[in-house]
């Protein structure tokens, strides 16, 4: 298909998915990817909840090895990185790409607090012998939080790439690539919002 | 589309709900408290979806899917806690 035909097809797709007054930010492909990711995490979260229902005493005792204040610090670092990413998106819309790049760098720095805290928590648990094979709580803890941790690392790579991209460009307006990258980060936040109380808080 | 002050208000709401849920969790156990903690999580999910992800003005289907996800998962978690009492 030539470039003209592709452009017409993309315009048609926009008509289908963006009714007057309604706009879906980012690429449609990113939204399908987000739905797939949310489905996988939903299965993992529900598995954790069901396992907890079968062994409440074991889950209660095992949760005692986790520090909910660390969980809160992890939450705040993810949400603050999300704020910086959302602010960066706004700056791009206003044509301030350099500012956006700085805000994405700030998001990256705050997200690295999450990585540092999570690694120290993992190290602490391993030091106590609470590895993946210790019991069913820790099996699910390592799978659930480890899988989420990998998503955070990928999100940080995306934020870093977006920051470089912002520093290299200067035009204003909506940027579907930036929106999609930032949406990925917000998805990571959204998953943590349910994962955090389930793993650290609920008894 | 959300502006900087709106985004900061969203973030403040997220921080407050996060602190509140930890405080509630430290208060003790019970289905009512668990429900309150999950309600706080739903509030946070709504702030992220509508505030940070700009879904307030998105097509209803996508907004519904994103807001429905925490509702369904949170509901299933609460159901598992309720069933736990019967085991």
PDB file of C-alpha atoms in Angstrom:
ATOM      1  CA  UNK A   1       0.000   0.000   0.000  1.00  0.00           C
ATOM      2  CA  UNK A   2       1.328   3.473  -0.911  1.00  0.00           C
ATOM      3  CA  UNK A   3       1.716   6.330   1.575  1.00  0.00           C
ATOM      4  CA  UNK A   4      -1.482   8.049   0.386  1.00  0.00           C
ATOM      5  CA  UNK A   5      -3.550   4.899   0.838  1.00  0.00           C
ATOM      6  CA  UNK A   6      -2.110   4.336   4.297  1.00  0.00           C
ATOM      7  CA  UNK A   7      -2.944   7.906   5.310  1.00  0.00           C
ATOM      8  CA  UNK A   8      -6.549   7.483   4.087  1.00  0.00           C
ATOM      9  CA  UNK A   9      -6.870   4.242   6.032  1.00  0.00           C
ATOM     10  CA  UNK A  10      -5.480   5.876   9.190  1.00  0.00           C
ATOM     11  CA  UNK A  11      -7.916   8.783   8.766  1.00  0.00           C
ATOM     12  CA  UNK A  12     -10.806   6.285   8.461  1.00  0.00           C
ATOM     13  CA  UNK A  13      -9.626   4.507  11.612  1.00  0.00           C
ATOM     14  CA  UNK A  14      -9.632   7.836  13.438  1.00  0.00           C
ATOM     15  CA  UNK A  15     -13.216   8.498  12.329  1.00  0.00           C
ATOM     16  CA  UNK A  16     -14.233   5.098  13.698  1.00  0.00           C
ATOM     17  CA  UNK A  17     -12.523   5.430  17.057  1.00  0.00           C
ATOM     18  CA  UNK A  18     -12.758   9.171  17.694  1.00  0.00           C
ATOM     19  CA  UNK A  19     -16.358  10.333  17.651  1.00  0.00           C
ATOM     20  CA  UNK A  20     -16.962  14.084  18.013  1.00  0.00           C
ATOM     21  CA  UNK A  21     -15.948  15.223  21.487  1.00  0.00           C
ATOM     22  CA  UNK A  22     -14.489  11.802  22.317  1.00  0.00           C
ATOM     23  CA  UNK A  23     -10.795  11.137  21.957  1.00  0.00           C
ATOM     24  CA  UNK A  24      -8.819   8.049  22.874  1.00  0.00           C
ATOM     25  CA  UNK A  25      -5.256   9.140  23.723  1.00  0.00           C
ATOM     26  CA  UNK A  26      -2.323   7.217  22.231  1.00  0.00           C
ATOM     27  CA  UNK A  27      -2.352   4.423  19.666  1.00  0.00           C
ATOM     28  CA  UNK A  28      -5.213   1.938  19.530  1.00  0.00           C
ATOM     29  CA  UNK A  29      -2.640  -0.894  19.479  1.00  0.00           C
ATOM     30  CA  UNK A  30      -1.343   0.282  22.862  1.00  0.00           C
ATOM     31  CA  UNK A  31      -4.851   0.051  24.302  1.00  0.00           C
ATOM     32  CA  UNK A  32      -5.227  -3.558  23.143  1.00  0.00           C
ATOM     33  CA  UNK A  33      -1.807  -4.306  24.644  1.00  0.00           C
ATOM     34  CA  UNK A  34      -2.900  -2.672  27.921  1.00  0.00           C
ATOM     35  CA  UNK A  35      -6.072  -4.787  27.964  1.00  0.00           C
ATOM     36  CA  UNK A  36      -4.006  -7.959  27.443  1.00  0.00           C
ATOM     37  CA  UNK A  37      -1.644  -7.004  30.267  1.00  0.00           C
ATOM     38  CA  UNK A  38      -4.525  -6.152  32.610  1.00  0.00           C
ATOM     39  CA  UNK A  39      -6.098  -9.537  31.885  1.00  0.00           C
ATOM     40  CA  UNK A  40      -2.897 -11.396  32.773  1.00  0.00           C
ATOM     41  CA  UNK A  41      -2.489  -9.421  36.006  1.00  0.00           C
ATOM     42  CA  UNK A  42      -6.183  -9.903  36.860  1.00  0.00           C
ATOM     43  CA  UNK A  43      -5.650 -13.688  36.696  1.00  0.00           C
ATOM     44  CA  UNK A  44      -2.559 -13.463  38.911  1.00  0.00           C
ATOM     45  CA  UNK A  45      -4.254 -11.177  41.446  1.00  0.00           C
ATOM     46  CA  UNK A  46      -7.349 -13.392  41.658  1.00  0.00           C
ATOM     47  CA  UNK A  47      -5.110 -16.480  42.025  1.00  0.00           C
ATOM     48  CA  UNK A  48      -3.392 -14.787  44.977  1.00  0.00           C
ATOM     49  CA  UNK A  49      -6.779 -13.895  46.530  1.00  0.00           C
ATOM     50  CA  UNK A  50      -8.137 -17.448  46.113  1.00  0.00           C
ATOM     51  CA  UNK A  51      -4.957 -18.991  47.570  1.00  0.00           C
ATOM     52  CA  UNK A  52      -5.301 -16.605  50.506  1.00  0.00           C
ATOM     53  CA  UNK A  53      -8.879 -17.740  51.041  1.00  0.00           C
ATOM     54  CA  UNK A  54      -7.666 -21.350  51.311  1.00  0.00           C
ATOM     55  CA  UNK A  55      -4.758 -20.602  53.661  1.00  0.00           C
ATOM     56  CA  UNK A  56      -5.637 -17.392  55.552  1.00  0.00           C
ATOM     57  CA  UNK A  57      -3.422 -18.143  58.568  1.00  0.00           C
ATOM     58  CA  UNK A  58      -0.355 -18.832  56.428  1.00  0.00           C
ATOM     59  CA  UNK A  59      -0.921 -15.705  54.342  1.00  0.00           C
ATOM     60  CA  UNK A  60      -1.455 -13.593  57.465  1.00  0.00           C
ATOM     61  CA  UNK A  61       1.756 -14.876  59.072  1.00  0.00           C
ATOM     62  CA  UNK A  62       3.787 -14.544  55.870  1.00  0.00           C
ATOM     63  CA  UNK A  63       2.546 -11.004  55.230  1.00  0.00           C
ATOM     64  CA  UNK A  64       4.119 -10.133  58.601  1.00  0.00           C
ATOM     65  CA  UNK A  65       7.544 -10.451  56.948  1.00  0.00           C
ATOM     66  CA  UNK A  66       6.655  -7.545  54.653  1.00  0.00           C
ATOM     67  CA  UNK A  67       6.809  -3.917  55.744  1.00  0.00           C
ATOM     68  CA  UNK A  68       3.691  -1.987  54.688  1.00  0.00           C
ATOM     69  CA  UNK A  69       5.573   1.318  55.026  1.00  0.00           C
ATOM     70  CA  UNK A  70       7.989   0.077  52.333  1.00  0.00           C
ATOM     71  CA  UNK A  71       4.925  -0.847  50.283  1.00  0.00           C
ATOM     72  CA  UNK A  72       3.620   2.703  50.769  1.00  0.00           C
ATOM     73  CA  UNK A  73       6.974   4.199  49.694  1.00  0.00           C
ATOM     74  CA  UNK A  74       6.921   1.983  46.586  1.00  0.00           C
ATOM     75  CA  UNK A  75       3.391   3.192  45.829  1.00  0.00           C
ATOM     76  CA  UNK A  76       4.283   6.859  46.256  1.00  0.00           C
ATOM     77  CA  UNK A  77       7.348   6.580  44.014  1.00  0.00           C
ATOM     78  CA  UNK A  78       5.318   4.945  41.218  1.00  0.00           C
ATOM     79  CA  UNK A  79       2.480   7.475  41.500  1.00  0.00           C
ATOM     80  CA  UNK A  80       4.876  10.445  41.596  1.00  0.00           C
ATOM     81  CA  UNK A  81       6.650   9.152  38.492  1.00  0.00           C
ATOM     82  CA  UNK A  82       3.173   8.911  36.916  1.00  0.00           C
ATOM     83  CA  UNK A  83       2.514  12.554  37.818  1.00  0.00           C
ATOM     84  CA  UNK A  84       5.782  13.690  36.202  1.00  0.00           C
ATOM     85  CA  UNK A  85       5.008  11.654  33.076  1.00  0.00           C
ATOM     86  CA  UNK A  86       1.515  13.201  32.829  1.00  0.00           C
ATOM     87  CA  UNK A  87       2.997  16.700  33.308  1.00  0.00           C
ATOM     88  CA  UNK A  88       5.550  15.961  30.553  1.00  0.00           C
ATOM     89  CA  UNK A  89       2.685  15.048  28.207  1.00  0.00           C
ATOM     90  CA  UNK A  90       1.056  18.397  28.951  1.00  0.00           C
ATOM     91  CA  UNK A  91       4.314  20.275  28.239  1.00  0.00           C
ATOM     92  CA  UNK A  92       4.660  18.574  24.841  1.00  0.00           C
ATOM     93  CA  UNK A  93       1.146  19.697  23.971  1.00  0.00           C
ATOM     94  CA  UNK A  94       2.226  23.264  24.762  1.00  0.00           C
ATOM     95  CA  UNK A  95       5.297  22.925  22.565  1.00  0.00           C
ATOM     96  CA  UNK A  96       7.788  22.803  25.448  1.00  0.00           C
ATOM     97  CA  UNK A  97       9.615  19.636  24.526  1.00  0.00           C
ATOM     98  CA  UNK A  98      12.727  20.510  26.533  1.00  0.00           C
ATOM     99  CA  UNK A  99      10.624  20.885  29.689  1.00  0.00           C
ATOM    100  CA  UNK A 100       8.903  17.622  28.883  1.00  0.00           C
ATOM    101  CA  UNK A 101      12.280  15.901  28.589  1.00  0.00           C
ATOM    102  CA  UNK A 102      13.256  17.225  32.032  1.00  0.00           C
ATOM    103  CA  UNK A 103       9.985  16.035  33.558  1.00  0.00           C
ATOM    104  CA  UNK A 104      10.436  12.576  32.040  1.00  0.00           C
ATOM    105  CA  UNK A 105      13.932  12.484  33.530  1.00  0.00           C
ATOM    106  CA  UNK A 106      12.407  13.409  36.909  1.00  0.00           C
ATOM    107  CA  UNK A 107       9.897  10.569  36.446  1.00  0.00           C
ATOM    108  CA  UNK A 108      12.778   8.236  35.739  1.00  0.00           C
ATOM    109  CA  UNK A 109      14.669   9.318  38.868  1.00  0.00           C
ATOM    110  CA  UNK A 110      11.595   8.853  41.089  1.00  0.00           C
ATOM    111  CA  UNK A 111      10.936   5.463  39.484  1.00  0.00           C
ATOM    112  CA  UNK A 112      14.512   4.440  40.289  1.00  0.00           C
ATOM    113  CA  UNK A 113      13.615   4.912  43.998  1.00  0.00           C
ATOM    114  CA  UNK A 114      11.040   2.142  43.455  1.00  0.00           C
ATOM    115  CA  UNK A 115      13.697  -0.086  41.893  1.00  0.00           C
ATOM    116  CA  UNK A 116      16.133   0.535  44.767  1.00  0.00           C
ATOM    117  CA  UNK A 117      13.502  -0.139  47.433  1.00  0.00           C
ATOM    118  CA  UNK A 118      12.181  -3.233  45.699  1.00  0.00           C
ATOM    119  CA  UNK A 119      15.655  -4.695  45.240  1.00  0.00           C
ATOM    120  CA  UNK A 120      16.459  -4.086  48.921  1.00  0.00           C
ATOM    121  CA  UNK A 121      13.171  -5.750  49.900  1.00  0.00           C
ATOM    122  CA  UNK A 122      13.976  -8.759  47.689  1.00  0.00           C
ATOM    123  CA  UNK A 123      17.481  -8.951  49.185  1.00  0.00           C
ATOM    124  CA  UNK A 124      16.050  -8.761  52.723  1.00  0.00           C
ATOM    125  CA  UNK A 125      13.547 -11.553  52.045  1.00  0.00           C
ATOM    126  CA  UNK A 126      16.162 -13.773  50.426  1.00  0.00           C
ATOM    127  CA  UNK A 127      18.417 -13.160  53.437  1.00  0.00           C
ATOM    128  CA  UNK A 128      15.614 -14.490  55.659  1.00  0.00           C
ATOM    129  CA  UNK A 129      15.273 -17.569  53.450  1.00  0.00           C
ATOM    130  CA  UNK A 130      11.869 -16.438  52.183  1.00  0.00           C
ATOM    131  CA  UNK A 131      12.434 -17.361  48.557  1.00  0.00           C
ATOM    132  CA  UNK A 132       9.968 -18.540  45.961  1.00  0.00           C
ATOM    133  CA  UNK A 133       9.795 -22.079  47.324  1.00  0.00           C
ATOM    134  CA  UNK A 134       9.286 -21.131  50.973  1.00  0.00           C
ATOM    135  CA  UNK A 135       5.478 -21.356  50.929  1.00  0.00           C
ATOM    136  CA  UNK A 136       2.512 -20.570  48.669  1.00  0.00           C
ATOM    137  CA  UNK A 137       2.366 -16.932  49.841  1.00  0.00           C
ATOM    138  CA  UNK A 138       5.944 -16.292  48.794  1.00  0.00           C
ATOM    139  CA  UNK A 139       5.594 -18.275  45.565  1.00  0.00           C
ATOM    140  CA  UNK A 140       2.756 -15.964  44.543  1.00  0.00           C
ATOM    141  CA  UNK A 141       4.475 -12.891  46.042  1.00  0.00           C
ATOM    142  CA  UNK A 142       7.600 -13.443  43.903  1.00  0.00           C
ATOM    143  CA  UNK A 143       5.612 -14.200  40.731  1.00  0.00           C
ATOM    144  CA  UNK A 144       3.222 -11.274  41.137  1.00  0.00           C
ATOM    145  CA  UNK A 145       5.670  -8.598  42.284  1.00  0.00           C
ATOM    146  CA  UNK A 146       8.516  -9.929  40.107  1.00  0.00           C
ATOM    147  CA  UNK A 147       6.365  -9.771  36.983  1.00  0.00           C
ATOM    148  CA  UNK A 148       5.262  -6.254  37.923  1.00  0.00           C
ATOM    149  CA  UNK A 149       8.889  -5.276  38.627  1.00  0.00           C
ATOM    150  CA  UNK A 150       9.835  -6.336  35.074  1.00  0.00           C
ATOM    151  CA  UNK A 151       7.049  -4.094  33.766  1.00  0.00           C
ATOM    152  CA  UNK A 152       8.431  -1.185  35.807  1.00  0.00           C
ATOM    153  CA  UNK A 153      11.889  -1.738  34.283  1.00  0.00           C
ATOM    154  CA  UNK A 154      10.401  -1.763  30.768  1.00  0.00           C
ATOM    155  CA  UNK A 155       8.405   1.358  31.630  1.00  0.00           C
ATOM    156  CA  UNK A 156      11.609   3.090  32.737  1.00  0.00           C
ATOM    157  CA  UNK A 157      13.298   2.205  29.445  1.00  0.00           C
ATOM    158  CA  UNK A 158      10.329   3.720  27.609  1.00  0.00           C
ATOM    159  CA  UNK A 159      10.447   6.884  29.757  1.00  0.00           C
ATOM    160  CA  UNK A 160      14.193   7.251  29.087  1.00  0.00           C
ATOM    161  CA  UNK A 161      13.660   6.844  25.339  1.00  0.00           C
ATOM    162  CA  UNK A 162      10.796   9.354  25.405  1.00  0.00           C
ATOM    163  CA  UNK A 163      12.978  11.870  27.309  1.00  0.00           C
ATOM    164  CA  UNK A 164      15.689  11.655  24.638  1.00  0.00           C
ATOM    165  CA  UNK A 165      13.023  11.953  21.935  1.00  0.00           C
ATOM    166  CA  UNK A 166      11.620  15.095  23.590  1.00  0.00           C
ATOM    167  CA  UNK A 167      15.036  16.742  23.737  1.00  0.00           C
ATOM    168  CA  UNK A 168      15.521  16.082  20.009  1.00  0.00           C
ATOM    169  CA  UNK A 169      12.192  17.475  18.782  1.00  0.00           C
ATOM    170  CA  UNK A 170      10.512  20.834  19.300  1.00  0.00           C
ATOM    171  CA  UNK A 171       7.124  20.890  17.542  1.00  0.00           C
ATOM    172  CA  UNK A 172       3.965  21.323  19.610  1.00  0.00           C
ATOM    173  CA  UNK A 173       0.752  19.303  19.538  1.00  0.00           C
ATOM    174  CA  UNK A 174      -0.475  15.830  20.391  1.00  0.00           C
ATOM    175  CA  UNK A 175       2.145  13.138  20.115  1.00  0.00           C
ATOM    176  CA  UNK A 176       0.649   9.643  19.876  1.00  0.00           C
ATOM    177  CA  UNK A 177       4.013   7.964  20.537  1.00  0.00           C
ATOM    178  CA  UNK A 178       4.590   9.937  23.730  1.00  0.00           C
ATOM    179  CA  UNK A 179       0.979   9.396  24.803  1.00  0.00           C
ATOM    180  CA  UNK A 180       1.280   5.646  24.245  1.00  0.00           C
ATOM    181  CA  UNK A 181       4.552   5.437  26.192  1.00  0.00           C
ATOM    182  CA  UNK A 182       3.136   7.423  29.084  1.00  0.00           C
ATOM    183  CA  UNK A 183      -0.041   5.294  29.011  1.00  0.00           C
ATOM    184  CA  UNK A 184       2.137   2.219  29.521  1.00  0.00           C
ATOM    185  CA  UNK A 185       3.537   3.782  32.691  1.00  0.00           C
ATOM    186  CA  UNK A 186       0.049   4.619  33.976  1.00  0.00           C
ATOM    187  CA  UNK A 187      -0.961   1.006  33.344  1.00  0.00           C
ATOM    188  CA  UNK A 188       1.929  -0.114  35.572  1.00  0.00           C
ATOM    189  CA  UNK A 189       0.575   2.294  38.243  1.00  0.00           C
ATOM    190  CA  UNK A 190      -2.982   1.024  37.794  1.00  0.00           C
ATOM    191  CA  UNK A 191      -1.920  -2.584  38.349  1.00  0.00           C
ATOM    192  CA  UNK A 192       0.097  -1.650  41.452  1.00  0.00           C
ATOM    193  CA  UNK A 193      -2.932   0.147  42.901  1.00  0.00           C
ATOM    194  CA  UNK A 194      -4.661  -3.243  43.352  1.00  0.00           C
ATOM    195  CA  UNK A 195      -1.547  -5.327  43.867  1.00  0.00           C
ATOM    196  CA  UNK A 196      -0.298  -3.206  46.774  1.00  0.00           C
ATOM    197  CA  UNK A 197      -3.276  -3.609  49.174  1.00  0.00           C
ATOM    198  CA  UNK A 198      -3.617  -7.294  48.327  1.00  0.00           C
ATOM    199  CA  UNK A 199       0.034  -8.152  49.009  1.00  0.00           C
ATOM    200  CA  UNK A 200       0.937  -5.664  51.764  1.00  0.00           C
ATOM    201  CA  UNK A 201      -2.201  -4.414  53.484  1.00  0.00           C
ATOM    202  CA  UNK A 202      -5.234  -6.740  53.531  1.00  0.00           C
ATOM    203  CA  UNK A 203      -5.430  -9.170  56.394  1.00  0.00           C
TER     204      UNK A 203
ATOM    205  CA  UNK B   1      -7.724  17.408  28.887  1.00  0.00           C
ATOM    206  CA  UNK B   2      -6.268  17.667  32.403  1.00  0.00           C
ATOM    207  CA  UNK B   3      -3.998  20.623  33.161  1.00  0.00           C
ATOM    208  CA  UNK B   4      -1.153  20.862  35.677  1.00  0.00           C
ATOM    209  CA  UNK B   5      -3.300  21.906  38.694  1.00  0.00           C
ATOM    210  CA  UNK B   6      -5.795  19.118  37.933  1.00  0.00           C
ATOM    211  CA  UNK B   7      -2.965  16.603  37.642  1.00  0.00           C
ATOM    212  CA  UNK B   8      -1.486  17.747  40.960  1.00  0.00           C
ATOM    213  CA  UNK B   9      -4.895  17.470  42.646  1.00  0.00           C
ATOM    214  CA  UNK B  10      -5.168  13.909  41.250  1.00  0.00           C
ATOM    215  CA  UNK B  11      -1.726  13.060  42.629  1.00  0.00           C
ATOM    216  CA  UNK B  12      -2.629  14.514  46.055  1.00  0.00           C
ATOM    217  CA  UNK B  13      -5.770  12.380  46.054  1.00  0.00           C
ATOM    218  CA  UNK B  14      -3.689   9.327  45.184  1.00  0.00           C
ATOM    219  CA  UNK B  15      -1.234  10.048  48.014  1.00  0.00           C
ATOM    220  CA  UNK B  16      -4.015  10.592  50.559  1.00  0.00           C
ATOM    221  CA  UNK B  17      -5.832   7.391  49.552  1.00  0.00           C
ATOM    222  CA  UNK B  18      -2.563   5.408  49.675  1.00  0.00           C
ATOM    223  CA  UNK B  19      -1.743   6.641  53.188  1.00  0.00           C
ATOM    224  CA  UNK B  20      -5.354   6.078  54.292  1.00  0.00           C
ATOM    225  CA  UNK B  21      -5.360   2.491  53.033  1.00  0.00           C
ATOM    226  CA  UNK B  22      -2.161   1.649  54.957  1.00  0.00           C
ATOM    227  CA  UNK B  23      -3.603   3.271  58.089  1.00  0.00           C
ATOM    228  CA  UNK B  24      -6.809   1.256  57.689  1.00  0.00           C
ATOM    229  CA  UNK B  25      -4.795  -1.931  57.176  1.00  0.00           C
ATOM    230  CA  UNK B  26      -2.833  -1.257  60.373  1.00  0.00           C
ATOM    231  CA  UNK B  27      -6.077  -0.817  62.321  1.00  0.00           C
ATOM    232  CA  UNK B  28      -6.801  -4.531  62.106  1.00  0.00           C
ATOM    233  CA  UNK B  29      -8.618  -7.087  59.985  1.00  0.00           C
ATOM    234  CA  UNK B  30     -12.211  -7.784  59.064  1.00  0.00           C
ATOM    235  CA  UNK B  31     -14.328  -7.675  55.973  1.00  0.00           C
ATOM    236  CA  UNK B  32     -15.486  -4.093  56.518  1.00  0.00           C
ATOM    237  CA  UNK B  33     -11.925  -2.769  56.744  1.00  0.00           C
ATOM    238  CA  UNK B  34     -10.905  -4.838  53.723  1.00  0.00           C
ATOM    239  CA  UNK B  35     -13.850  -3.332  51.848  1.00  0.00           C
ATOM    240  CA  UNK B  36     -12.709   0.164  52.822  1.00  0.00           C
ATOM    241  CA  UNK B  37      -9.124  -0.558  51.672  1.00  0.00           C
ATOM    242  CA  UNK B  38     -10.413  -1.901  48.348  1.00  0.00           C
ATOM    243  CA  UNK B  39     -12.701   1.110  47.982  1.00  0.00           C
ATOM    244  CA  UNK B  40      -9.639   3.348  48.403  1.00  0.00           C
ATOM    245  CA  UNK B  41      -7.905   1.289  45.681  1.00  0.00           C
ATOM    246  CA  UNK B  42     -10.910   1.796  43.383  1.00  0.00           C
ATOM    247  CA  UNK B  43     -10.745   5.540  44.031  1.00  0.00           C
ATOM    248  CA  UNK B  44      -7.062   5.506  43.104  1.00  0.00           C
ATOM    249  CA  UNK B  45      -7.737   3.524  39.933  1.00  0.00           C
ATOM    250  CA  UNK B  46     -10.413   6.065  38.952  1.00  0.00           C
ATOM    251  CA  UNK B  47      -7.981   8.975  39.537  1.00  0.00           C
ATOM    252  CA  UNK B  48      -5.332   7.274  37.379  1.00  0.00           C
ATOM    253  CA  UNK B  49      -7.763   6.376  34.570  1.00  0.00           C
ATOM    254  CA  UNK B  50      -9.640   9.673  34.364  1.00  0.00           C
ATOM    255  CA  UNK B  51      -6.907  12.018  35.586  1.00  0.00           C
ATOM    256  CA  UNK B  52      -3.569  10.661  34.380  1.00  0.00           C
ATOM    257  CA  UNK B  53      -4.737   8.559  31.400  1.00  0.00           C
ATOM    258  CA  UNK B  54      -7.190  11.263  30.211  1.00  0.00           C
ATOM    259  CA  UNK B  55     -10.035   8.790  29.820  1.00  0.00           C
ATOM    260  CA  UNK B  56     -12.708  11.202  31.075  1.00  0.00           C
ATOM    261  CA  UNK B  57     -13.367  12.295  27.480  1.00  0.00           C
ATOM    262  CA  UNK B  58     -12.496   8.978  25.816  1.00  0.00           C
ATOM    263  CA  UNK B  59     -15.025   6.718  24.040  1.00  0.00           C
ATOM    264  CA  UNK B  60     -17.333   5.115  26.596  1.00  0.00           C
ATOM    265  CA  UNK B  61     -16.232   1.562  25.741  1.00  0.00           C
ATOM    266  CA  UNK B  62     -12.565   2.155  26.576  1.00  0.00           C
ATOM    267  CA  UNK B  63     -13.320   4.197  29.665  1.00  0.00           C
ATOM    268  CA  UNK B  64     -15.707   1.470  30.815  1.00  0.00           C
ATOM    269  CA  UNK B  65     -13.124  -1.245  30.245  1.00  0.00           C
ATOM    270  CA  UNK B  66     -10.408   0.588  32.176  1.00  0.00           C
ATOM    271  CA  UNK B  67     -12.715   1.534  35.049  1.00  0.00           C
ATOM    272  CA  UNK B  68     -14.335  -1.899  35.007  1.00  0.00           C
ATOM    273  CA  UNK B  69     -11.023  -3.727  35.468  1.00  0.00           C
ATOM    274  CA  UNK B  70     -10.347  -2.566  39.071  1.00  0.00           C
ATOM    275  CA  UNK B  71     -14.047  -2.918  39.881  1.00  0.00           C
ATOM    276  CA  UNK B  72     -14.160  -6.564  38.759  1.00  0.00           C
ATOM    277  CA  UNK B  73     -10.763  -7.536  40.221  1.00  0.00           C
ATOM    278  CA  UNK B  74     -11.437  -5.675  43.495  1.00  0.00           C
ATOM    279  CA  UNK B  75     -14.870  -7.268  43.677  1.00  0.00           C
ATOM    280  CA  UNK B  76     -13.402 -10.752  43.203  1.00  0.00           C
ATOM    281  CA  UNK B  77     -10.794 -10.085  45.909  1.00  0.00           C
ATOM    282  CA  UNK B  78     -13.547  -8.964  48.289  1.00  0.00           C
ATOM    283  CA  UNK B  79     -15.626 -12.028  47.369  1.00  0.00           C
ATOM    284  CA  UNK B  80     -12.648 -14.292  48.153  1.00  0.00           C
ATOM    285  CA  UNK B  81     -12.287 -12.620  51.553  1.00  0.00           C
ATOM    286  CA  UNK B  82     -15.993 -13.093  52.231  1.00  0.00           C
ATOM    287  CA  UNK B  83     -15.857 -16.769  51.211  1.00  0.00           C
ATOM    288  CA  UNK B  84     -12.768 -17.198  53.411  1.00  0.00           C
ATOM    289  CA  UNK B  85     -15.020 -16.874  56.447  1.00  0.00           C
ATOM    290  CA  UNK B  86     -16.899 -20.002  55.363  1.00  0.00           C
ATOM    291  CA  UNK B  87     -13.830 -22.245  54.896  1.00  0.00           C
TER     292      UNK B  87
END
